[in-house]
Every structure is written in C-alpha cells, then in structure tokens.
mmCIF file of N, CA and C in Angstrom:
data_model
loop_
_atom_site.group_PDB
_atom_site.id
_atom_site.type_symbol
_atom_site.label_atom_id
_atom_site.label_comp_id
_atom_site.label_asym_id
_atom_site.label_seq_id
_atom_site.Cartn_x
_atom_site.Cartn_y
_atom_site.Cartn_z
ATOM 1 N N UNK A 1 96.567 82.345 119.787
ATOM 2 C CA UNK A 1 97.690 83.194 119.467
ATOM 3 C C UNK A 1 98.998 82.441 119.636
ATOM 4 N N UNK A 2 99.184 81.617 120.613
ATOM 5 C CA UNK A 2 100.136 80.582 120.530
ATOM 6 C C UNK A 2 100.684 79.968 119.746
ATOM 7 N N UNK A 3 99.287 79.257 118.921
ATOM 8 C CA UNK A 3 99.845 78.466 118.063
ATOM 9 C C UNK A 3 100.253 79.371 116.782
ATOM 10 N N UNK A 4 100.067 80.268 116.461
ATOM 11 C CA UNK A 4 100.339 81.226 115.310
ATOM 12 C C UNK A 4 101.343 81.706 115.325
ATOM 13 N N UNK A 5 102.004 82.417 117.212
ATOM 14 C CA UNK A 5 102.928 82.435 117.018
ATOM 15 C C UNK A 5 104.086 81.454 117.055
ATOM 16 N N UNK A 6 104.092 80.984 117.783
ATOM 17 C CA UNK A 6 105.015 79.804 118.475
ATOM 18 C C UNK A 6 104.823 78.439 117.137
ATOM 19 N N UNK A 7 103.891 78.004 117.002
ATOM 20 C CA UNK A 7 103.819 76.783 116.457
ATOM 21 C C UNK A 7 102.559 75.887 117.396
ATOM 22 N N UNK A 8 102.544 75.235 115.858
ATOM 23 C CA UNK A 8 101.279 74.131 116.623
ATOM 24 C C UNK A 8 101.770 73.267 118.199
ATOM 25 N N UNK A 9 102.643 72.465 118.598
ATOM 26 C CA UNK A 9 103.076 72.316 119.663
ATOM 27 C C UNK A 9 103.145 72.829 120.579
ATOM 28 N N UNK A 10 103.931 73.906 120.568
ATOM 29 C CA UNK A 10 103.392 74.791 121.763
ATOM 30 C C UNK A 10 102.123 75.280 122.104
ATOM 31 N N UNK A 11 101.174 76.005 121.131
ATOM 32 C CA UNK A 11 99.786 76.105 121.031
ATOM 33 C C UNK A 11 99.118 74.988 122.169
ATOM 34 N N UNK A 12 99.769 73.668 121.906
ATOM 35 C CA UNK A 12 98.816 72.664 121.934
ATOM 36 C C UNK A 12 98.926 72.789 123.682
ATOM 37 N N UNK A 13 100.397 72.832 124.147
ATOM 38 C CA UNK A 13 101.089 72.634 125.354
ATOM 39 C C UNK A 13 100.676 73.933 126.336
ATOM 40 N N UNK A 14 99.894 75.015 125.605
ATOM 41 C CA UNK A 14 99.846 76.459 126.154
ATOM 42 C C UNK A 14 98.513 75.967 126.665
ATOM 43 N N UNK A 15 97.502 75.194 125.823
ATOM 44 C CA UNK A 15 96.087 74.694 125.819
ATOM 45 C C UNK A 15 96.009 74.307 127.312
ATOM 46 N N UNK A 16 97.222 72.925 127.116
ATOM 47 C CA UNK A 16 96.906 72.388 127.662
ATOM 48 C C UNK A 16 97.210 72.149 129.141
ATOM 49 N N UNK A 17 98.067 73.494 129.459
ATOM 50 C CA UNK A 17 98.295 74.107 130.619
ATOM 51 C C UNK A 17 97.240 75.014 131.392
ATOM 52 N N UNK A 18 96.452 75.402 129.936
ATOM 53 C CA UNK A 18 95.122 76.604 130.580
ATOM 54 C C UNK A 18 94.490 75.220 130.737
ATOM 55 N N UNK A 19 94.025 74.422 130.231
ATOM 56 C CA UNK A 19 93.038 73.416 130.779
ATOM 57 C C UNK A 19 93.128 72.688 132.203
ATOM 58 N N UNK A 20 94.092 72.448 132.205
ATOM 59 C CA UNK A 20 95.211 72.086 133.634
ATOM 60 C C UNK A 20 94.847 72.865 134.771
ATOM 61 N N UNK A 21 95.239 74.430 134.635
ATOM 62 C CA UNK A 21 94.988 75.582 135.682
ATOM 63 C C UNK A 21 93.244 75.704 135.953
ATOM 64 N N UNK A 22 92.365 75.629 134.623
ATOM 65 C CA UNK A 22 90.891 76.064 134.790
ATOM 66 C C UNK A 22 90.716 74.387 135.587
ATOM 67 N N UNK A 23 90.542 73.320 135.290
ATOM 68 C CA UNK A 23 90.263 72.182 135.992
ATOM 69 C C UNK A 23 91.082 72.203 138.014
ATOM 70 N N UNK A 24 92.281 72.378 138.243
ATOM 71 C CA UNK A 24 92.384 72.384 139.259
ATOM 72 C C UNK A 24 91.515 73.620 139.793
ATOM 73 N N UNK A 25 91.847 74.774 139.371
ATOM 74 C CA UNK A 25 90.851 76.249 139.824
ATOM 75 C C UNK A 25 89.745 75.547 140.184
ATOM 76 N N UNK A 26 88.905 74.843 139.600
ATOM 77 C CA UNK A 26 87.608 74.245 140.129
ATOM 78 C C UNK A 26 87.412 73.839 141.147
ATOM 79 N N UNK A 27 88.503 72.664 141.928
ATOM 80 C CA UNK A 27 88.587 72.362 142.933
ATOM 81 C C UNK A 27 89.069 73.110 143.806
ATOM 82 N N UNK A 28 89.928 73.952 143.267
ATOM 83 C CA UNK A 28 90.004 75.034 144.481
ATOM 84 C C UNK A 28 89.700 76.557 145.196
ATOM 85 N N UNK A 29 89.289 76.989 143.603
ATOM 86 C CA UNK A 29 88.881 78.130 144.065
ATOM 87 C C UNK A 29 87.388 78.424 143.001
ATOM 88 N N UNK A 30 86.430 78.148 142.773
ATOM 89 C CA UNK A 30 85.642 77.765 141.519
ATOM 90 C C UNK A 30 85.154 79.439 141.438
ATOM 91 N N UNK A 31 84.570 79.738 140.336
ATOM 92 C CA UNK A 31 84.518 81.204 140.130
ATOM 93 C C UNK A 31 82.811 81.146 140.150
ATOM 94 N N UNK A 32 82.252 80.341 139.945
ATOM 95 C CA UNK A 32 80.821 79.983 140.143
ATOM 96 C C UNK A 32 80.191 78.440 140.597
ATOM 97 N N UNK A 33 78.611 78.485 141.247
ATOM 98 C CA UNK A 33 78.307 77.538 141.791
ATOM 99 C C UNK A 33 78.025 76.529 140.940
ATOM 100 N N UNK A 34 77.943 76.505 139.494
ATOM 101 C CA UNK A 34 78.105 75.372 138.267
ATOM 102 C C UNK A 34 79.525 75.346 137.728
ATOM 103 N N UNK A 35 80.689 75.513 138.410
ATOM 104 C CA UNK A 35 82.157 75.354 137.787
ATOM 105 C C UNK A 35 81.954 74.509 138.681
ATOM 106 N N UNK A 36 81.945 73.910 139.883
ATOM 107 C CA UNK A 36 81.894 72.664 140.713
ATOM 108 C C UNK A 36 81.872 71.522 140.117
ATOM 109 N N UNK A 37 80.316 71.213 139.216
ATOM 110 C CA UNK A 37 79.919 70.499 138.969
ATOM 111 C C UNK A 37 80.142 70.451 137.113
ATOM 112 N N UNK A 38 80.769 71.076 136.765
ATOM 113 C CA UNK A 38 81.042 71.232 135.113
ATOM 114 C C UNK A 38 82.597 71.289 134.354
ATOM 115 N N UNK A 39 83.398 72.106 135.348
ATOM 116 C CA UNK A 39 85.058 71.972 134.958
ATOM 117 C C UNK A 39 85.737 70.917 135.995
ATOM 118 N N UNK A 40 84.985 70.103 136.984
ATOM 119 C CA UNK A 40 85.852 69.180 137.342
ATOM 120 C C UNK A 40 86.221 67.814 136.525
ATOM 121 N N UNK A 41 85.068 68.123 135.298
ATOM 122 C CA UNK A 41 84.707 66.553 134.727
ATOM 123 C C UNK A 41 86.370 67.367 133.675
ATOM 124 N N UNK A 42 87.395 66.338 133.521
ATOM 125 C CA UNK A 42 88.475 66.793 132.442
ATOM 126 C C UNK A 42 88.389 66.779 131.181
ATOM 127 N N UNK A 43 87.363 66.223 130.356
ATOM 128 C CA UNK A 43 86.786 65.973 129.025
ATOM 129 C C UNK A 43 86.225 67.280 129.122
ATOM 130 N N UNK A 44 85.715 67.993 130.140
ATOM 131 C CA UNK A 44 85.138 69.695 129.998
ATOM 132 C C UNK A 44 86.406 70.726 129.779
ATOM 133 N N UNK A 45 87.189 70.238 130.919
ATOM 134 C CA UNK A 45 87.960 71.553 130.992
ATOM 135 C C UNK A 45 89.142 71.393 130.749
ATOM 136 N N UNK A 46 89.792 70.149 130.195
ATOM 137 C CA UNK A 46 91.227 70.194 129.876
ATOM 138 C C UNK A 46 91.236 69.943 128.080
ATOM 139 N N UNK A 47 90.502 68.982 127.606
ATOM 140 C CA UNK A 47 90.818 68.393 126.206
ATOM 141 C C UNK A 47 90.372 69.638 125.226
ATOM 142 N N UNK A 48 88.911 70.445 125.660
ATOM 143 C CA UNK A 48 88.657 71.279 124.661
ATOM 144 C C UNK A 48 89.696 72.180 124.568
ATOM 145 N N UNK A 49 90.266 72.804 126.078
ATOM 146 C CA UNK A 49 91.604 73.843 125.706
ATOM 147 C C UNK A 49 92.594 73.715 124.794
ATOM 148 N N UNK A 50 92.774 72.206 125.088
ATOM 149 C CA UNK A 50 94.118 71.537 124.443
ATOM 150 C C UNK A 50 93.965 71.688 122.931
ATOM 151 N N UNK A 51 92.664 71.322 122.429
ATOM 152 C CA UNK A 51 92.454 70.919 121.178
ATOM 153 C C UNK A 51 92.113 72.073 120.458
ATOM 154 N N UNK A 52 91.740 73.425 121.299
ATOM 155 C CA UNK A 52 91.431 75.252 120.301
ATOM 156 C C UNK A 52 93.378 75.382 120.146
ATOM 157 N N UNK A 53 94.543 74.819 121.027
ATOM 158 C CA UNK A 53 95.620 74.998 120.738
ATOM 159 C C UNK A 53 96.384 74.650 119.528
ATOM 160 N N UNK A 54 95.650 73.026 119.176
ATOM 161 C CA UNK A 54 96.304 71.813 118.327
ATOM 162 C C UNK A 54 95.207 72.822 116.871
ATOM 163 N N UNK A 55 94.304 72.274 117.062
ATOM 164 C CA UNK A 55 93.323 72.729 115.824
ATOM 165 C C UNK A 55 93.562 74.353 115.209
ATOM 166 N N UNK A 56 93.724 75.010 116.284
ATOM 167 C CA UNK A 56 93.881 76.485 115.722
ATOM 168 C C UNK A 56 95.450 76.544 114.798
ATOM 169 N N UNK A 57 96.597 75.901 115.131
ATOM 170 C CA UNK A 57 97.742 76.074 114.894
ATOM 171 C C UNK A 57 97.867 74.801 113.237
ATOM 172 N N UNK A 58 96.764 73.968 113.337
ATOM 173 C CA UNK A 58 96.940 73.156 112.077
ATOM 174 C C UNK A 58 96.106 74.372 111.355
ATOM 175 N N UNK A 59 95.138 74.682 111.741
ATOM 176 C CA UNK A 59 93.872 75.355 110.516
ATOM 177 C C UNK A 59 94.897 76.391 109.932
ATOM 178 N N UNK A 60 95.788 77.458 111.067
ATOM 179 C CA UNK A 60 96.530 78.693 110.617
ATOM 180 C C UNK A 60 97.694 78.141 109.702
ATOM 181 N N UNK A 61 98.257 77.360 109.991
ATOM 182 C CA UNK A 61 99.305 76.615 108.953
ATOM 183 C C UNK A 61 99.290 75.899 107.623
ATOM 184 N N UNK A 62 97.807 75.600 107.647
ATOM 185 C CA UNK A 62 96.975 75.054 106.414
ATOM 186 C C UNK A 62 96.429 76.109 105.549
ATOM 187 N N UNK A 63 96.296 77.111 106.023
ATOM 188 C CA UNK A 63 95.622 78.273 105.398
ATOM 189 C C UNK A 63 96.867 78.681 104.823
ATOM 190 N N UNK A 64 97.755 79.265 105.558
ATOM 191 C CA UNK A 64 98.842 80.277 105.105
ATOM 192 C C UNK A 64 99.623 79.319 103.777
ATOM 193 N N UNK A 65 99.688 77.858 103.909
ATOM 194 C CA UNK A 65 100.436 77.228 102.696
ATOM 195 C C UNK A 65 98.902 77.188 101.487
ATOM 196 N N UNK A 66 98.114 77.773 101.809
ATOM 197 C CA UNK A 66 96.949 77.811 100.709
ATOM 198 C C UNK A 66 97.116 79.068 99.997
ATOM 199 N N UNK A 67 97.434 79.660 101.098
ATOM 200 C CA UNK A 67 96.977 81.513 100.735
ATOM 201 C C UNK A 67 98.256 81.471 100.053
ATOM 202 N N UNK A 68 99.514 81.778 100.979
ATOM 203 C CA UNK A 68 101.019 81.944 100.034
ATOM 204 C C UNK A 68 101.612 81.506 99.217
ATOM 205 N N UNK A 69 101.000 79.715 98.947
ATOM 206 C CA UNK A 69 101.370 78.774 97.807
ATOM 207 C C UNK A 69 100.364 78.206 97.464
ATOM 208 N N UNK A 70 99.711 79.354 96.165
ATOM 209 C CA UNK A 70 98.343 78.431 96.486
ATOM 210 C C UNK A 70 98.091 77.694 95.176
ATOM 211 N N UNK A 71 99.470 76.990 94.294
ATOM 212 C CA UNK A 71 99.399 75.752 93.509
ATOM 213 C C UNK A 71 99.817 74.505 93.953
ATOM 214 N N UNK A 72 100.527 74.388 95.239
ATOM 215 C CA UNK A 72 100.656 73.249 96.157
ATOM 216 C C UNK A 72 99.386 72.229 96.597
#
C-alpha cells in the first residue's frame, strides 16, 4: 500500500523498515521457537520485505501507464 500510495521509494524504505523491526524482534522478543533460527538470517527477514516494497510499487506503476496509456 505504500508503494501505491506514496511511491516506489518510499514503498521500498517502508519495506525496509518492517524488515529491520521483524529481524531485530527476533533477537529480542521472537513470536515463535523457529523465528530464532529463521528471521535472524537478514536475506530472510529484511531483503524479501524490502523487495514486496520496490517490486510492488514498479509492477503498480507499470500497470497503470499500460492500463491509462495503453499506446505507449
């Protein structure tokens, strides 16, 4: 929703703040006994957030210049 509203950048920066918060949460407060051993690795829990931010905000911006201009 970020990136749709705000823009791909921010999207990306919103990501990559939830990835940030779920990776430290692990170490400190983990919500289950496999978040220990699964959101501490950062390739788990920071890049995929980052990248549903970046990817969602290119796909929605690529679509809408398809859908609204769609001889471009």
């Amino acid at each position: 929703m970020a990136s749709v509203t705000m823009g791909t950048r921010e999207g990306a920066i919103v990501g990559l703040v939830w990835g940030l918060t779920d990776w430290i949460r692990a170490f400190v407060w983990p919500t289950s006994p496999l978040a220990v051993y699964v959101l501490v690795n950062p390739l788990v829990s920071v890049v995929p957030r980052f990248l549903v931010g970046l990817v969602a905000g290119w796909l929605f911006f690529w679509l809408a210049r398809k859908v609204l201009r769609p001889g471009i």
